[in-house]
Amino acid sequence: MKRAWLKALVALLLVALGLFTFVLPPVVDGYANTTNALPPAAPNQRALALHQGLWVADLHADSLMWNRSLNERNERGHVDVPRLIEGGVALQGFTIVSQVPWDMNLESNSGTSDLTALLFVAERWPPRTWTSLLERALYQAERLHEAALDSGGKLRVIRTRGELARYIEARAGDPKQTAGFLGIEGAQVLEGKLESVQRLFDAGFRMMAPSHFFDTEVGGSAHGEQKHGLLPFGRQVIAEMERLGMLVDLAHASPQTIDDVLAVATKPVVFSHTGVLGTCDNPRNISDAALDRTAAAGGVVGIGFFENATCGADLASIVRSIRYTVDRIGVDHVALGSDFDGFVETPIDASQMASLTEALLGAGFSEAQIRAIMGLNVQRLLSQVLPP
């Protein structure tokens, strides 16, 4: 009898383990990263013709946290290499997530809980990543580099101005390729050590945000408990990032952190994925004053594709946010920051970017303005900030 109970218990544990490791991750991915039930209609010929000649860049996607191959077309999520190429995306920012609170919200979060740890264990990540935020970042960087090696030349990782220039030239002759660069949501990955900035740079990271959903030793979060500004350690981190050639990303930063970083930064900054208070009033989005100061410093604001950024679930809401930002700070400082694969629903995935081009045309943007918004502003920014 005891042996029978033991066998039953082992079988039950094996079933539970199988559900945890093979069923939970794809279910969460499929639930969290979706497009609207009614995708946009096929773009018209004018939009398609224009889109085919664009250099499209998106500043923010969290695709590396999910266990699916970047080189295969997936039914889940928003981004993979085939869909990037189909959508004419020349450059995708791959931003890594290291820790999010269990009760993730826009108002107030502490850094004492760790929802992502459960997901990463379920996805069978190496044990070194289970307790180290730095190792989680480094592992996701490894995943992107491995995907590039296995892509047959269809995916590159951009780390320097030289690599960017060579890629731009190569893609002009063969648009059936794409590229990515690495960014980080939240400087908690530093684990309080300044030397970690160099380790991350060496791993290929070229953008990092002081905070994500909770306050850090670098700077306060718009969703943190204290929402403090840039701390002394943070000033050291910003200086080291600028020395190396890394973009400072102020998405999710508290208003005080935004002000403090803009006061000390000597290079342009970026909001990799955000909305603006002028069209969508919630703690996730940034003020007119922040827009003005970012533009004055030569920075770029990436407009998100998700409802908390735009207060809408369609392309029109994205275009409305873009229009407001362009009218406020000029077309040279506006870009795309989708937040693809970031626990969000979006109107389109990476393969459907031409529909956004059509929506911008329909809203009265000129072709030159669309070229800037859809990617040339990001190209210019990286050419300014990246190391040689």
Short mmCIF file of N, CA and C in Angstrom, two decimals, residues 57-197:
data_model
loop_
_atom_site.label_atom_id
_atom_site.label_comp_id
_atom_site.label_asym_id
_atom_site.label_seq_id
_atom_site.Cartn_x
_atom_site.Cartn_y
_atom_site.Cartn_z
N ALA A 57 12.95 51.33 -37.26
CA ALA A 57 13.59 50.95 -36.00
C ALA A 57 12.58 51.02 -34.87
N ASP A 58 12.61 50.04 -34.01
CA ASP A 58 11.75 50.01 -32.82
C ASP A 58 12.67 49.87 -31.61
N LEU A 59 12.47 50.73 -30.63
CA LEU A 59 13.41 50.82 -29.51
C LEU A 59 13.21 49.78 -28.42
N HIS A 60 12.08 49.04 -28.41
CA HIS A 60 11.82 48.26 -27.20
C HIS A 60 10.99 47.01 -27.47
N ALA A 61 11.58 45.85 -27.18
CA ALA A 61 10.84 44.58 -27.18
C ALA A 61 11.47 43.66 -26.14
N ASP A 62 10.63 42.98 -25.38
CA ASP A 62 11.09 42.11 -24.29
C ASP A 62 11.12 40.64 -24.71
N SER A 63 11.40 40.38 -25.96
CA SER A 63 11.27 39.04 -26.52
C SER A 63 12.22 38.02 -25.91
N LEU A 64 13.36 38.46 -25.39
CA LEU A 64 14.37 37.51 -24.91
C LEU A 64 13.98 36.82 -23.61
N MET A 65 12.93 37.27 -22.95
CA MET A 65 12.52 36.62 -21.71
C MET A 65 11.62 35.41 -21.96
N TRP A 66 11.26 35.18 -23.23
CA TRP A 66 10.33 34.10 -23.53
C TRP A 66 11.05 32.95 -24.23
N ASN A 67 10.68 31.73 -23.90
CA ASN A 67 11.32 30.55 -24.48
C ASN A 67 10.72 30.22 -25.84
N ARG A 68 11.09 31.02 -26.83
CA ARG A 68 10.78 30.69 -28.21
C ARG A 68 11.93 31.13 -29.08
N SER A 69 12.13 30.46 -30.16
CA SER A 69 13.25 30.75 -31.04
C SER A 69 13.01 32.05 -31.80
N LEU A 70 13.99 32.94 -31.77
CA LEU A 70 13.88 34.17 -32.55
C LEU A 70 13.96 33.89 -34.05
N ASN A 71 14.56 32.79 -34.42
CA ASN A 71 14.76 32.52 -35.85
C ASN A 71 13.60 31.78 -36.49
N GLU A 72 12.61 31.41 -35.73
CA GLU A 72 11.44 30.73 -36.27
C GLU A 72 10.21 31.61 -36.13
N ARG A 73 9.32 31.55 -37.10
CA ARG A 73 8.08 32.30 -37.01
C ARG A 73 7.18 31.63 -35.97
N ASN A 74 6.74 32.40 -35.01
CA ASN A 74 5.96 31.88 -33.89
C ASN A 74 4.51 32.33 -33.98
N GLU A 75 3.64 31.51 -33.44
CA GLU A 75 2.23 31.89 -33.33
C GLU A 75 2.00 32.77 -32.11
N ARG A 76 2.92 32.69 -31.14
CA ARG A 76 2.80 33.48 -29.91
C ARG A 76 3.63 34.75 -30.02
N GLY A 77 3.22 35.76 -29.25
CA GLY A 77 4.03 36.95 -29.11
C GLY A 77 4.02 37.86 -30.33
N HIS A 78 4.97 38.81 -30.34
CA HIS A 78 4.98 39.87 -31.33
C HIS A 78 6.20 39.88 -32.24
N VAL A 79 7.31 39.30 -31.79
CA VAL A 79 8.59 39.51 -32.49
C VAL A 79 9.32 38.20 -32.72
N ASP A 80 9.80 38.02 -33.93
CA ASP A 80 10.83 37.02 -34.28
C ASP A 80 11.45 37.50 -35.58
N VAL A 81 12.55 36.89 -35.98
CA VAL A 81 13.28 37.36 -37.16
C VAL A 81 12.42 37.32 -38.42
N PRO A 82 11.69 36.23 -38.69
CA PRO A 82 10.84 36.25 -39.90
C PRO A 82 9.82 37.39 -39.90
N ARG A 83 9.22 37.67 -38.74
CA ARG A 83 8.23 38.75 -38.72
C ARG A 83 8.89 40.13 -38.79
N LEU A 84 10.07 40.28 -38.21
CA LEU A 84 10.79 41.55 -38.35
C LEU A 84 11.10 41.82 -39.82
N ILE A 85 11.58 40.81 -40.53
CA ILE A 85 11.91 40.99 -41.94
C ILE A 85 10.64 41.25 -42.75
N GLU A 86 9.59 40.51 -42.47
CA GLU A 86 8.33 40.72 -43.18
C GLU A 86 7.80 42.14 -42.96
N GLY A 87 7.97 42.66 -41.74
CA GLY A 87 7.49 44.00 -41.43
C GLY A 87 8.45 45.10 -41.82
N GLY A 88 9.57 44.75 -42.43
CA GLY A 88 10.53 45.75 -42.86
C GLY A 88 11.27 46.42 -41.72
N VAL A 89 11.39 45.74 -40.59
CA VAL A 89 12.06 46.32 -39.43
C VAL A 89 13.57 46.13 -39.59
N ALA A 90 14.29 47.23 -39.70
CA ALA A 90 15.73 47.17 -39.88
C ALA A 90 16.46 46.95 -38.56
N LEU A 91 15.91 47.52 -37.47
CA LEU A 91 16.59 47.45 -36.18
C LEU A 91 15.57 47.32 -35.06
N GLN A 92 15.77 46.32 -34.21
CA GLN A 92 14.90 46.09 -33.07
C GLN A 92 15.69 46.19 -31.78
N GLY A 93 15.25 47.04 -30.86
CA GLY A 93 15.83 47.05 -29.53
C GLY A 93 15.33 45.86 -28.74
N PHE A 94 16.25 44.99 -28.31
CA PHE A 94 15.89 43.84 -27.48
C PHE A 94 16.25 44.20 -26.04
N THR A 95 15.24 44.46 -25.25
CA THR A 95 15.42 44.95 -23.88
C THR A 95 15.13 43.83 -22.90
N ILE A 96 16.01 43.65 -21.93
CA ILE A 96 15.85 42.51 -21.04
C ILE A 96 15.14 42.93 -19.75
N VAL A 97 14.31 42.02 -19.27
CA VAL A 97 13.61 42.16 -17.99
C VAL A 97 14.29 41.23 -16.99
N SER A 98 14.63 41.76 -15.81
CA SER A 98 15.30 40.93 -14.82
C SER A 98 14.43 40.63 -13.61
N GLN A 99 13.50 41.54 -13.28
CA GLN A 99 12.67 41.34 -12.08
C GLN A 99 11.44 42.24 -12.16
N VAL A 100 10.29 41.65 -11.93
CA VAL A 100 9.08 42.45 -11.78
C VAL A 100 8.35 41.99 -10.51
N PRO A 101 7.69 42.90 -9.80
CA PRO A 101 6.99 42.52 -8.57
C PRO A 101 5.77 41.64 -8.86
N TRP A 102 5.36 40.89 -7.87
CA TRP A 102 4.17 40.05 -8.02
C TRP A 102 2.94 40.90 -8.30
N ASP A 103 2.77 41.99 -7.59
CA ASP A 103 1.60 42.85 -7.76
C ASP A 103 1.99 44.06 -8.61
N MET A 104 2.47 43.81 -9.81
CA MET A 104 2.95 44.89 -10.66
C MET A 104 1.83 45.85 -11.00
N ASN A 105 2.04 47.14 -10.72
CA ASN A 105 1.02 48.15 -10.97
C ASN A 105 1.70 49.47 -11.30
N LEU A 106 0.93 50.45 -11.69
CA LEU A 106 1.49 51.74 -12.09
C LEU A 106 1.73 52.68 -10.93
N GLU A 107 1.19 52.37 -9.75
CA GLU A 107 1.18 53.33 -8.65
C GLU A 107 2.34 53.17 -7.67
N SER A 108 2.51 51.97 -7.09
CA SER A 108 3.51 51.80 -6.04
C SER A 108 3.93 50.33 -5.94
N ASN A 109 5.23 50.08 -6.12
CA ASN A 109 5.77 48.72 -6.05
C ASN A 109 7.06 48.71 -5.25
N SER A 110 7.29 47.62 -4.54
CA SER A 110 8.58 47.43 -3.88
C SER A 110 9.38 46.41 -4.68
N GLY A 111 10.66 46.33 -4.39
CA GLY A 111 11.51 45.37 -5.07
C GLY A 111 11.73 44.10 -4.28
N THR A 112 10.84 43.81 -3.35
CA THR A 112 11.04 42.66 -2.46
C THR A 112 10.46 41.37 -3.01
N SER A 113 9.63 41.43 -4.04
CA SER A 113 9.07 40.21 -4.62
C SER A 113 9.58 40.05 -6.05
N ASP A 114 9.43 38.85 -6.60
CA ASP A 114 10.08 38.55 -7.87
C ASP A 114 9.24 37.55 -8.67
N LEU A 115 8.31 38.07 -9.43
CA LEU A 115 7.45 37.23 -10.25
C LEU A 115 8.25 36.54 -11.35
N THR A 116 9.21 37.24 -11.91
CA THR A 116 9.95 36.68 -13.04
C THR A 116 10.80 35.48 -12.64
N ALA A 117 11.21 35.38 -11.37
CA ALA A 117 11.99 34.22 -10.95
C ALA A 117 11.22 32.94 -11.22
N LEU A 118 9.93 32.94 -10.93
CA LEU A 118 9.09 31.76 -11.18
C LEU A 118 9.07 31.42 -12.67
N LEU A 119 8.90 32.45 -13.50
CA LEU A 119 8.86 32.21 -14.94
C LEU A 119 10.18 31.66 -15.44
N PHE A 120 11.30 32.23 -14.98
CA PHE A 120 12.60 31.81 -15.49
C PHE A 120 12.94 30.39 -15.06
N VAL A 121 12.55 30.02 -13.85
CA VAL A 121 12.76 28.63 -13.42
C VAL A 121 11.90 27.70 -14.27
N ALA A 122 10.65 28.10 -14.50
CA ALA A 122 9.75 27.28 -15.32
C ALA A 122 10.27 27.13 -16.74
N GLU A 123 10.97 28.15 -17.22
CA GLU A 123 11.52 28.08 -18.58
C GLU A 123 12.86 27.35 -18.64
N ARG A 124 13.28 26.81 -17.50
CA ARG A 124 14.49 25.99 -17.41
C ARG A 124 15.75 26.78 -17.74
N TRP A 125 15.78 28.03 -17.27
CA TRP A 125 16.99 28.82 -17.42
C TRP A 125 18.08 28.25 -16.51
N PRO A 126 19.36 28.52 -16.79
CA PRO A 126 20.44 27.99 -15.96
C PRO A 126 20.30 28.41 -14.50
N PRO A 127 20.67 27.55 -13.57
CA PRO A 127 20.54 27.88 -12.13
C PRO A 127 21.22 29.19 -11.74
N ARG A 128 22.28 29.59 -12.45
CA ARG A 128 22.95 30.85 -12.11
C ARG A 128 22.03 32.05 -12.25
N THR A 129 20.96 31.91 -13.04
CA THR A 129 20.03 33.03 -13.24
C THR A 129 18.91 33.07 -12.20
N TRP A 130 18.77 32.03 -11.40
CA TRP A 130 17.61 31.96 -10.51
C TRP A 130 17.67 32.99 -9.40
N THR A 131 18.87 33.33 -8.97
CA THR A 131 18.99 34.28 -7.85
C THR A 131 19.79 35.52 -8.19
N SER A 132 20.42 35.59 -9.35
CA SER A 132 21.25 36.73 -9.72
C SER A 132 20.61 37.52 -10.85
N LEU A 133 20.31 38.79 -10.60
CA LEU A 133 19.73 39.63 -11.64
C LEU A 133 20.75 39.93 -12.73
N LEU A 134 22.01 40.08 -12.36
CA LEU A 134 23.06 40.29 -13.36
C LEU A 134 23.16 39.11 -14.30
N GLU A 135 23.11 37.90 -13.75
CA GLU A 135 23.20 36.71 -14.59
C GLU A 135 21.99 36.58 -15.50
N ARG A 136 20.84 37.04 -15.05
CA ARG A 136 19.66 37.02 -15.93
C ARG A 136 19.89 37.91 -17.15
N ALA A 137 20.49 39.06 -16.92
CA ALA A 137 20.79 39.96 -18.03
C ALA A 137 21.81 39.33 -18.97
N LEU A 138 22.88 38.78 -18.42
CA LEU A 138 23.93 38.20 -19.24
C LEU A 138 23.42 37.00 -20.04
N TYR A 139 22.54 36.21 -19.43
CA TYR A 139 21.99 35.05 -20.13
C TYR A 139 21.14 35.49 -21.33
N GLN A 140 20.34 36.53 -21.15
CA GLN A 140 19.51 37.00 -22.26
C GLN A 140 20.37 37.59 -23.39
N ALA A 141 21.48 38.23 -23.02
CA ALA A 141 22.41 38.68 -24.05
C ALA A 141 22.98 37.50 -24.83
N GLU A 142 23.33 36.44 -24.12
CA GLU A 142 23.84 35.24 -24.78
C GLU A 142 22.81 34.69 -25.77
N ARG A 143 21.55 34.74 -25.38
CA ARG A 143 20.50 34.21 -26.25
C ARG A 143 20.43 34.99 -27.56
N LEU A 144 20.57 36.32 -27.49
CA LEU A 144 20.52 37.12 -28.72
C LEU A 144 21.73 36.85 -29.60
N HIS A 145 22.91 36.78 -28.99
CA HIS A 145 24.12 36.51 -29.78
C HIS A 145 24.04 35.13 -30.43
N GLU A 146 23.52 34.14 -29.71
CA GLU A 146 23.39 32.80 -30.28
C GLU A 146 22.39 32.79 -31.43
N ALA A 147 21.28 33.55 -31.26
CA ALA A 147 20.29 33.63 -32.34
C ALA A 147 20.91 34.24 -33.59
N ALA A 148 21.74 35.26 -33.41
CA ALA A 148 22.39 35.88 -34.56
C ALA A 148 23.32 34.89 -35.25
N LEU A 149 24.09 34.12 -34.48
CA LEU A 149 24.99 33.13 -35.06
C LEU A 149 24.23 32.05 -35.83
N ASP A 150 23.03 31.71 -35.36
CA ASP A 150 22.24 30.64 -35.97
C ASP A 150 21.29 31.13 -37.05
N SER A 151 21.33 32.42 -37.38
CA SER A 151 20.32 33.00 -38.27
C SER A 151 20.68 32.92 -39.75
N GLY A 152 21.86 32.43 -40.06
CA GLY A 152 22.27 32.39 -41.46
C GLY A 152 22.46 33.77 -42.06
N GLY A 153 22.89 34.71 -41.24
CA GLY A 153 23.13 36.06 -41.72
C GLY A 153 21.92 36.96 -41.74
N LYS A 154 20.78 36.47 -41.27
CA LYS A 154 19.56 37.28 -41.30
C LYS A 154 19.43 38.22 -40.10
N LEU A 155 20.20 37.96 -39.04
CA LEU A 155 20.14 38.78 -37.83
C LEU A 155 21.55 39.16 -37.41
N ARG A 156 21.76 40.45 -37.18
CA ARG A 156 23.03 40.95 -36.64
C ARG A 156 22.77 41.60 -35.29
N VAL A 157 23.81 41.70 -34.48
CA VAL A 157 23.75 42.44 -33.22
C VAL A 157 24.64 43.67 -33.38
N ILE A 158 24.07 44.84 -33.17
CA ILE A 158 24.79 46.10 -33.35
C ILE A 158 25.35 46.57 -32.01
N ARG A 159 26.67 46.83 -31.99
CA ARG A 159 27.34 47.28 -30.77
C ARG A 159 28.12 48.58 -30.96
N THR A 160 28.49 48.91 -32.19
CA THR A 160 29.32 50.07 -32.43
C THR A 160 28.79 50.87 -33.61
N ARG A 161 29.29 52.10 -33.74
CA ARG A 161 28.93 52.93 -34.88
C ARG A 161 29.40 52.29 -36.18
N GLY A 162 30.57 51.68 -36.15
CA GLY A 162 31.08 51.02 -37.34
C GLY A 162 30.20 49.87 -37.78
N GLU A 163 29.76 49.05 -36.83
CA GLU A 163 28.86 47.95 -37.16
C GLU A 163 27.55 48.47 -37.72
N LEU A 164 27.04 49.55 -37.15
CA LEU A 164 25.80 50.14 -37.64
C LEU A 164 25.97 50.63 -39.07
N ALA A 165 27.05 51.34 -39.35
CA ALA A 165 27.28 51.86 -40.70
C ALA A 165 27.41 50.74 -41.72
N ARG A 166 28.15 49.69 -41.37
CA ARG A 166 28.31 48.55 -42.30
C ARG A 166 26.99 47.84 -42.53
N TYR A 167 26.19 47.74 -41.47
CA TYR A 167 24.89 47.09 -41.62
C TYR A 167 23.95 47.92 -42.49
N ILE A 168 23.94 49.21 -42.31
CA ILE A 168 23.09 50.08 -43.14
C ILE A 168 23.44 49.90 -44.61
N GLU A 169 24.73 49.86 -44.91
CA GLU A 169 25.17 49.67 -46.30
C GLU A 169 24.76 48.30 -46.82
N ALA A 170 24.95 47.26 -46.01
CA ALA A 170 24.60 45.91 -46.45
C ALA A 170 23.11 45.76 -46.66
N ARG A 171 22.33 46.33 -45.77
CA ARG A 171 20.87 46.17 -45.89
C ARG A 171 20.31 46.94 -47.08
N ALA A 172 20.98 48.01 -47.47
CA ALA A 172 20.54 48.74 -48.65
C ALA A 172 20.57 47.84 -49.89
N GLY A 173 21.49 46.88 -49.92
CA GLY A 173 21.57 45.95 -51.04
C GLY A 173 20.74 44.70 -50.84
N ASP A 174 20.39 44.40 -49.59
CA ASP A 174 19.62 43.19 -49.29
C ASP A 174 18.73 43.46 -48.08
N PRO A 175 17.50 43.90 -48.31
CA PRO A 175 16.61 44.23 -47.18
C PRO A 175 16.08 43.01 -46.43
N LYS A 176 16.36 41.81 -46.90
CA LYS A 176 15.86 40.62 -46.22
C LYS A 176 16.78 40.22 -45.07
N GLN A 177 17.10 41.19 -44.24
CA GLN A 177 17.87 40.96 -43.03
C GLN A 177 17.45 41.99 -42.00
N THR A 178 17.78 41.72 -40.76
CA THR A 178 17.41 42.63 -39.69
C THR A 178 18.54 42.64 -38.66
N ALA A 179 18.40 43.52 -37.68
CA ALA A 179 19.44 43.63 -36.65
C ALA A 179 18.79 43.98 -35.32
N GLY A 180 19.55 43.77 -34.26
CA GLY A 180 19.08 44.11 -32.92
C GLY A 180 20.17 44.76 -32.11
N PHE A 181 19.77 45.48 -31.08
CA PHE A 181 20.73 45.95 -30.09
C PHE A 181 20.14 45.69 -28.72
N LEU A 182 20.99 45.61 -27.71
CA LEU A 182 20.59 45.17 -26.39
C LEU A 182 20.38 46.33 -25.43
N GLY A 183 19.28 46.27 -24.69
CA GLY A 183 19.00 47.25 -23.64
C GLY A 183 18.52 46.55 -22.38
N ILE A 184 18.42 47.32 -21.30
CA ILE A 184 18.08 46.75 -19.98
C ILE A 184 16.99 47.60 -19.33
N GLU A 185 15.97 46.93 -18.80
CA GLU A 185 14.93 47.61 -18.02
C GLU A 185 15.30 47.52 -16.54
N GLY A 186 15.89 48.58 -16.02
CA GLY A 186 16.15 48.64 -14.59
C GLY A 186 17.56 48.29 -14.20
N ALA A 187 18.25 49.25 -13.53
CA ALA A 187 19.65 49.06 -13.15
C ALA A 187 19.81 48.20 -11.91
N GLN A 188 18.74 47.55 -11.44
CA GLN A 188 18.90 46.56 -10.38
C GLN A 188 19.82 45.43 -10.81
N VAL A 189 20.02 45.26 -12.14
CA VAL A 189 20.91 44.21 -12.63
C VAL A 189 22.36 44.47 -12.22
N LEU A 190 22.69 45.70 -11.87
CA LEU A 190 24.07 46.00 -11.46
C LEU A 190 24.41 45.37 -10.12
N GLU A 191 23.39 45.04 -9.34
CA GLU A 191 23.56 44.47 -8.00
C GLU A 191 24.46 45.35 -7.14
N GLY A 192 24.34 46.67 -7.35
CA GLY A 192 25.04 47.64 -6.52
C GLY A 192 26.51 47.81 -6.83
N LYS A 193 27.00 47.26 -7.94
CA LYS A 193 28.43 47.31 -8.26
C LYS A 193 28.65 48.11 -9.54
N LEU A 194 29.47 49.14 -9.45
CA LEU A 194 29.76 49.97 -10.62
C LEU A 194 30.46 49.17 -11.71
N GLU A 195 31.29 48.22 -11.32
CA GLU A 195 32.01 47.43 -12.32
C GLU A 195 31.08 46.56 -13.17
N SER A 196 29.84 46.37 -12.70
CA SER A 196 28.88 45.60 -13.49
C SER A 196 28.51 46.32 -14.79
N VAL A 197 28.62 47.65 -14.81
CA VAL A 197 28.34 48.39 -16.04
C VAL A 197 29.29 47.91 -17.15
#
